[in-house]
Amino acid sequence: MAIDDAFAAASEEERLRILAAACAGLSDIEVLQYALDQAVADLHALSGMVHWRGPTGSHELRLVVASGLPPTDLSARGDIRHAISRALDDGVLTFMPVTLDAGTDHSVMLTAVPLDGASGAWVGVLSVLTDGPAAPPSERRAFLQALASWLAERCGTSEPGNGPARLWQSDSHLQRALEAAKAGSWEWNIRTGEVHWDEPAQTILGVDPGIDQYDIDTWVNVVHPQDLPRVMAAKDKAVRTRSLYEIEYRVCRADGTTGWMHARGRLVLDEQGEPVRMIGTVWDTTESRIARESAGRALQYMSDAFLAVDGDWRIVFANLDGERLLGSTDLHGRLLWDLTAGDLPDLRARCLQAADDRTPASFDMQWPSDQRWYHVRLVPVPDGLTFYFADVTEKRLRDAERAAAERATAERAAWTQEMTRALSEAVSAQDVVRIITERVLPTFGAAGLLIVTVDDDRLRIVGAVGHSPDFLRRIEQHAVLDRSVLTDVIQTGVPAFIESRDQCLETDLLEADSGMNAWAVLPLMVPGHPGGCCVISFERPRRFTGEGRPLVTALSGLVGQALARARMYDMEHARAEELQRLLVPRELPSLPGVTAAVRYLAADGAPELGGAWYDVIPLSSERVALVMGDVRGHGVPQAATIGRLRTAARTLADLELPPDDLLVHLNDLVKELGEHLHVTCLYAVYDPTNGECTLVSAGHPPPAVVHPDGTVQVLDTPPDLRLGAAQPPFNPAELRLPEGALLVLYTDDLIESAHRDMDDGMAELTRLLTGALPRSRSDLDRLCDAVTQGMRPERQQPSDGAALLIARTLRLAPEDVGSWSLPENPIAAREAREHVREQLAGWRLDDLVPTTELVASELVANVIRHARGPIRLRLLRGRTLVCEVSDGSQTTPRIRRAADTDEGGRGLQLVAAVSQRWGTRFTADGKCIWAEQLLPA
């Protein structure tokens, strides 16, 4: 039997051994009473009863013994008698919930076990009542059945004691279990002093088994001298009060070893109620005691203070840090509130609340003795309350410092934001000087301000406050190449902080600034180079702290931008002319998927570029992206916005983002550029292999489709808001375009004007497009001219510029596309190479077979190793040879730099090396990795 099983067996049969020894010579009624008491105690029951069947021929059960609640109240209950009779009739253990008081709904569980007679007939029932509706645990029920079996055998034996004695023979199953569990039994004759130990008890106590007779002195001699007084006191108390004897103590064995024992005993009384014997058990608890002491040492030296109190708030344990916290090393048994904790009413109230609620509680408090902050955690335990004190003083200091820094940062941010707003409204240099004088100088406690710019290699004063005329004249006479603090800051762009005159050279310009004793010299940066400096002067020496320096440095950037604004305004037209060449494609690409033509109408005939923009972007696998956007207004800001949006759109398109995701990123970009912008955009992706077209609109007019039969359809795209104001996700629209259809994109200024509303403009556009069947690029150009002239006569030019893009859709020939499904195992690479060889041979592209086989093999192997199916291979012959491998995974492959000793990791390097370009795009059910190669001339 395993050790765990031995423990379980010993714990069950140990009580039967005690009963067997205790009941020797007792009457049947006394045996029944003693056994019933054991059952009630073991199950923590409210009450117990034993009913006995009457003489032969009688069917009435009679209550013979009871324990706990009054038996008359229980035996008369019909539901209780029914459950007891059922157990007797069925001959099995029965448990049934019953109600003690008819006026309440409080239920208890009745568990009844039949008693088997010598002839095999059931002679009685042992029953117990436990609190609550739950059945007793299985191990409790097992003990109850074992007790009933022993009781039936004991009471059915003509010579009491002969039957149960068989259980305790030295070679019995129980004896072996007790030896394995290191448990034994003992008996003490109180009147003669004789003591009897069984063999396991002799072994664990270490007494000499060769002695014929043991007495109380034998036992006293093995008890550790330090534990003897309390052991004797406990035994005397049990005898005097007729109570249970239980104690843990140390023994000193004859072989010199020491161990811990746990003893438990019960008195046997004579007819006059005087104690005659004490019988009990003893266990070896050395190992469990060592474990408890290890846990105690861990608590003793833990970094946090730990206390444990009993139900009367007396300290039962305190570790070293707990003793330090309470200011004493002699704490055991002392009342908690008599110590330092008694000076903390809030702690006492929280402890009482936690004890009443029986729920843990946590809070921070400052301890009076050391003025440090502790995080206190109160945890109720069955016999009291435990305290954990974690020192959080440093954490609170850091939190306070962080909160103060956050407040200072928020204040600086608010001040900077206010200064930004105020300076953005300044239209002249004097406005800038006024704003700084009114808002900056009082904030820093400064007395003077000087703003200097560079003009023809000399310093020029833009504005000054608080400085003498002589000092200002010396500034005007100073050249940029002359050495001084001001020119150093202008040339290097690094601010200078002079905290007193002692830090100034005698020859420096600032020495002539009478009445001032500290200066902050800040560079005024304009795009590309320093444009001057701003000097903030103080009448007294001043230390520039770590918080002040970043603030005044940020101020210099704001002032520099405000002063540079006028120069930027003068350069606006020149920049607009330069941007005009960059904002839109110079010519549209010639692609296998679409043929496109475009027309742009400037705003009111102005030379600068307006707010409309467009693009035709080649994508992977011969797909094409068509973009049409509109930025309200015209001029430099709108041109700059268009440039950013077009660059971002092309970059995001190259990343193979889905149309709705691409507009999400453009939406974020517009939000960053500013809320004042009004930007709309329509983005469409056309696939010439199947004619599928996906469109997403952000506040843009819906596109129109001219079908090959000449009919016009205005698409009903989802009405998302403009960029910068939309709340993603965007809603894409999908349609299939026949070959030869026209997809027409335009801006609202083409169809709407002061003379025509949106509906009338759409009707006119539909009329102009109806019946249009262009066959060539020149036909598309003529159609664009006809539509723009019809929509916008010369006398009705758009206010913000307008654009029209017409794209004629084409299809790749079926013989230019090859597609195959591949198995999800390593042979897929071999099959991919076979398909490549066969398809390229049919296309007469034998020169590309080796590289295409390599590309397909590596891409398929990458899927097998790192992704999942289904796997498809597709070859496209268009402008280039495209090899695609699709799978069901959303992971993005990346090239990594493999070391010389790595066995793998070079697949994508090989693909990139032999391909013109490669990439990944996500699909609805996974991703597609593609690679392009140039076709031979």
PDB file of C-alpha atoms in Angstrom, residues 501-636:
ATOM      1  CA  ARG A 501      27.436  88.977 -14.981  1.00  0.00           C
ATOM      2  CA  ASP A 502      30.304  86.877 -13.663  1.00  0.00           C
ATOM      3  CA  GLN A 503      29.706  84.529 -16.589  1.00  0.00           C
ATOM      4  CA  CYS A 504      30.028  87.319 -19.187  1.00  0.00           C
ATOM      5  CA  LEU A 505      33.259  88.318 -20.876  1.00  0.00           C
ATOM      6  CA  GLU A 506      34.205  91.964 -20.419  1.00  0.00           C
ATOM      7  CA  THR A 507      34.178  92.493 -24.185  1.00  0.00           C
ATOM      8  CA  ASP A 508      30.783  90.890 -24.742  1.00  0.00           C
ATOM      9  CA  LEU A 509      27.804  92.891 -25.903  1.00  0.00           C
ATOM     10  CA  LEU A 510      25.761  91.938 -22.840  1.00  0.00           C
ATOM     11  CA  GLU A 511      28.217  93.775 -20.554  1.00  0.00           C
ATOM     12  CA  ALA A 512      26.793  97.000 -21.980  1.00  0.00           C
ATOM     13  CA  ASP A 513      23.239  95.993 -20.996  1.00  0.00           C
ATOM     14  CA  SER A 514      23.034  98.130 -17.866  1.00  0.00           C
ATOM     15  CA  GLY A 515      20.483  97.181 -15.228  1.00  0.00           C
ATOM     16  CA  MET A 516      20.346  93.542 -16.317  1.00  0.00           C
ATOM     17  CA  ASN A 517      22.173  90.733 -14.525  1.00  0.00           C
ATOM     18  CA  ALA A 518      20.964  87.497 -16.192  1.00  0.00           C
ATOM     19  CA  TRP A 519      20.012  86.571 -19.753  1.00  0.00           C
ATOM     20  CA  ALA A 520      18.451  83.725 -21.719  1.00  0.00           C
ATOM     21  CA  VAL A 521      19.628  83.946 -25.338  1.00  0.00           C
ATOM     22  CA  LEU A 522      17.460  81.756 -27.565  1.00  0.00           C
ATOM     23  CA  PRO A 523      17.928  80.992 -31.284  1.00  0.00           C
ATOM     24  CA  LEU A 524      15.057  81.835 -33.625  1.00  0.00           C
ATOM     25  CA  MET A 525      15.033  79.046 -36.146  1.00  0.00           C
ATOM     26  CA  VAL A 526      13.545  79.408 -39.613  1.00  0.00           C
ATOM     27  CA  PRO A 527      13.402  76.560 -42.116  1.00  0.00           C
ATOM     28  CA  GLY A 528      16.961  75.687 -43.070  1.00  0.00           C
ATOM     29  CA  HIS A 529      18.995  78.059 -40.896  1.00  0.00           C
ATOM     30  CA  PRO A 530      18.950  80.256 -37.726  1.00  0.00           C
ATOM     31  CA  GLY A 531      17.145  83.480 -38.472  1.00  0.00           C
ATOM     32  CA  GLY A 532      18.090  85.491 -35.371  1.00  0.00           C
ATOM     33  CA  CYS A 533      17.826  85.344 -31.584  1.00  0.00           C
ATOM     34  CA  CYS A 534      15.503  86.300 -28.746  1.00  0.00           C
ATOM     35  CA  VAL A 535      17.031  87.691 -25.538  1.00  0.00           C
ATOM     36  CA  ILE A 536      15.019  87.598 -22.290  1.00  0.00           C
ATOM     37  CA  SER A 537      16.719  89.722 -19.596  1.00  0.00           C
ATOM     38  CA  PHE A 538      16.449  89.689 -15.796  1.00  0.00           C
ATOM     39  CA  GLU A 539      17.342  92.418 -13.319  1.00  0.00           C
ATOM     40  CA  ARG A 540      18.698  89.946 -10.737  1.00  0.00           C
ATOM     41  CA  PRO A 541      20.955  86.916 -11.115  1.00  0.00           C
ATOM     42  CA  ARG A 542      18.826  83.864 -11.875  1.00  0.00           C
ATOM     43  CA  ARG A 543      19.292  80.137 -11.920  1.00  0.00           C
ATOM     44  CA  PHE A 544      17.744  78.443 -14.945  1.00  0.00           C
ATOM     45  CA  THR A 545      16.416  75.122 -13.655  1.00  0.00           C
ATOM     46  CA  GLY A 546      15.794  71.974 -15.621  1.00  0.00           C
ATOM     47  CA  GLU A 547      12.111  72.897 -15.937  1.00  0.00           C
ATOM     48  CA  GLY A 548      12.663  76.471 -17.047  1.00  0.00           C
ATOM     49  CA  ARG A 549      15.143  75.750 -19.810  1.00  0.00           C
ATOM     50  CA  PRO A 550      12.876  73.493 -21.916  1.00  0.00           C
ATOM     51  CA  LEU A 551      10.050  76.001 -21.581  1.00  0.00           C
ATOM     52  CA  VAL A 552      11.997  79.001 -22.849  1.00  0.00           C
ATOM     53  CA  THR A 553      13.583  76.815 -25.530  1.00  0.00           C
ATOM     54  CA  ALA A 554      10.113  75.844 -26.750  1.00  0.00           C
ATOM     55  CA  LEU A 555       9.242  79.543 -26.727  1.00  0.00           C
ATOM     56  CA  SER A 556      12.116  80.282 -29.084  1.00  0.00           C
ATOM     57  CA  GLY A 557      10.674  77.850 -31.609  1.00  0.00           C
ATOM     58  CA  LEU A 558       7.266  79.535 -31.421  1.00  0.00           C
ATOM     59  CA  VAL A 559       8.726  83.010 -31.831  1.00  0.00           C
ATOM     60  CA  GLY A 560      10.948  81.870 -34.689  1.00  0.00           C
ATOM     61  CA  GLN A 561       7.960  80.430 -36.509  1.00  0.00           C
ATOM     62  CA  ALA A 562       5.924  83.589 -35.983  1.00  0.00           C
ATOM     63  CA  LEU A 563       8.695  85.806 -37.380  1.00  0.00           C
ATOM     64  CA  ALA A 564       9.295  83.503 -40.322  1.00  0.00           C
ATOM     65  CA  ARG A 565       5.645  83.532 -41.280  1.00  0.00           C
ATOM     66  CA  ALA A 566       5.895  86.792 -43.185  1.00  0.00           C
ATOM     67  CA  ARG A 567       8.854  85.562 -45.233  1.00  0.00           C
ATOM     68  CA  MET A 568       7.001  82.352 -45.981  1.00  0.00           C
ATOM     69  CA  TYR A 569       4.051  84.356 -47.265  1.00  0.00           C
ATOM     70  CA  ASP A 570       6.275  86.182 -49.751  1.00  0.00           C
ATOM     71  CA  MET A 571       7.563  82.902 -51.122  1.00  0.00           C
ATOM     72  CA  GLU A 572       4.160  81.278 -51.527  1.00  0.00           C
ATOM     73  CA  HIS A 573       3.722  81.711 -55.258  1.00  0.00           C
ATOM     74  CA  ALA A 574       7.193  80.439 -56.094  1.00  0.00           C
ATOM     75  CA  ARG A 575       6.658  77.370 -54.033  1.00  0.00           C
ATOM     76  CA  ALA A 576       3.242  76.803 -55.576  1.00  0.00           C
ATOM     77  CA  GLU A 577       4.737  76.761 -59.046  1.00  0.00           C
ATOM     78  CA  GLU A 578       7.322  74.233 -57.947  1.00  0.00           C
ATOM     79  CA  LEU A 579       4.745  72.057 -56.215  1.00  0.00           C
ATOM     80  CA  GLN A 580       2.469  72.160 -59.252  1.00  0.00           C
ATOM     81  CA  ARG A 581       4.904  69.984 -61.142  1.00  0.00           C
ATOM     82  CA  LEU A 582       5.099  67.470 -58.328  1.00  0.00           C
ATOM     83  CA  LEU A 583       1.551  67.045 -57.076  1.00  0.00           C
ATOM     84  CA  VAL A 584       0.101  65.097 -60.004  1.00  0.00           C
ATOM     85  CA  PRO A 585       1.589  62.605 -62.455  1.00  0.00           C
ATOM     86  CA  ARG A 586       3.171  64.189 -65.531  1.00  0.00           C
ATOM     87  CA  GLU A 587       1.684  61.390 -67.617  1.00  0.00           C
ATOM     88  CA  LEU A 588      -0.455  58.398 -66.818  1.00  0.00           C
ATOM     89  CA  PRO A 589       1.185  54.968 -67.079  1.00  0.00           C
ATOM     90  CA  SER A 590       0.256  52.505 -69.815  1.00  0.00           C
ATOM     91  CA  LEU A 591      -0.973  49.347 -68.073  1.00  0.00           C
ATOM     92  CA  PRO A 592      -2.460  46.004 -69.154  1.00  0.00           C
ATOM     93  CA  GLY A 593      -5.397  46.514 -66.791  1.00  0.00           C
ATOM     94  CA  VAL A 594      -6.647  49.980 -67.693  1.00  0.00           C
ATOM     95  CA  THR A 595      -6.241  52.776 -70.187  1.00  0.00           C
ATOM     96  CA  ALA A 596      -6.808  56.155 -68.541  1.00  0.00           C
ATOM     97  CA  ALA A 597      -7.109  59.817 -69.436  1.00  0.00           C
ATOM     98  CA  VAL A 598      -7.367  62.822 -67.115  1.00  0.00           C
ATOM     99  CA  ARG A 599      -8.204  66.510 -67.206  1.00  0.00           C
ATOM    100  CA  TYR A 600      -7.532  69.167 -64.564  1.00  0.00           C
ATOM    101  CA  LEU A 601      -9.264  72.556 -64.369  1.00  0.00           C
ATOM    102  CA  ALA A 602      -7.429  75.270 -62.388  1.00  0.00           C
ATOM    103  CA  ALA A 603      -9.294  77.343 -59.808  1.00  0.00           C
ATOM    104  CA  ASP A 604     -10.808  80.441 -61.408  1.00  0.00           C
ATOM    105  CA  GLY A 605      -8.066  80.433 -64.011  1.00  0.00           C
ATOM    106  CA  ALA A 606      -5.398  81.009 -61.327  1.00  0.00           C
ATOM    107  CA  PRO A 607      -1.853  79.836 -62.163  1.00  0.00           C
ATOM    108  CA  GLU A 608      -1.311  78.004 -58.860  1.00  0.00           C
ATOM    109  CA  LEU A 609      -2.479  74.462 -58.269  1.00  0.00           C
ATOM    110  CA  GLY A 610      -5.883  74.065 -56.695  1.00  0.00           C
ATOM    111  CA  GLY A 611      -7.174  71.460 -54.301  1.00  0.00           C
ATOM    112  CA  ALA A 612      -7.867  68.509 -56.639  1.00  0.00           C
ATOM    113  CA  TRP A 613      -5.442  65.606 -57.044  1.00  0.00           C
ATOM    114  CA  TYR A 614      -5.428  62.206 -58.700  1.00  0.00           C
ATOM    115  CA  ASP A 615      -3.179  59.245 -59.395  1.00  0.00           C
ATOM    116  CA  VAL A 616      -2.984  55.943 -61.262  1.00  0.00           C
ATOM    117  CA  ILE A 617      -0.806  53.480 -59.331  1.00  0.00           C
ATOM    118  CA  PRO A 618       0.366  50.118 -60.708  1.00  0.00           C
ATOM    119  CA  LEU A 619       0.010  47.370 -58.089  1.00  0.00           C
ATOM    120  CA  SER A 620       1.178  43.800 -57.941  1.00  0.00           C
ATOM    121  CA  SER A 621      -0.296  41.133 -60.220  1.00  0.00           C
ATOM    122  CA  GLU A 622      -1.276  43.761 -62.831  1.00  0.00           C
ATOM    123  CA  ARG A 623      -3.843  45.293 -60.488  1.00  0.00           C
ATOM    124  CA  VAL A 624      -4.352  49.051 -60.701  1.00  0.00           C
ATOM    125  CA  ALA A 625      -5.238  51.637 -58.049  1.00  0.00           C
ATOM    126  CA  LEU A 626      -7.183  54.752 -59.088  1.00  0.00           C
ATOM    127  CA  VAL A 627      -7.157  57.718 -56.705  1.00  0.00           C
ATOM    128  CA  MET A 628      -9.190  60.909 -56.815  1.00  0.00           C
ATOM    129  CA  GLY A 629      -9.023  63.460 -53.991  1.00  0.00           C
ATOM    130  CA  ASP A 630     -10.033  67.001 -53.205  1.00  0.00           C
ATOM    131  CA  VAL A 631      -8.622  69.524 -50.708  1.00  0.00           C
ATOM    132  CA  ARG A 632     -10.837  72.541 -50.214  1.00  0.00           C
ATOM    133  CA  GLY A 633      -9.149  75.806 -51.167  1.00  0.00           C
ATOM    134  CA  HIS A 634      -6.049  76.491 -53.248  1.00  0.00           C
ATOM    135  CA  GLY A 635      -2.614  77.830 -52.523  1.00  0.00           C
ATOM    136  CA  VAL A 636       0.516  76.747 -50.689  1.00  0.00           C
TER     137      VAL A 636
END
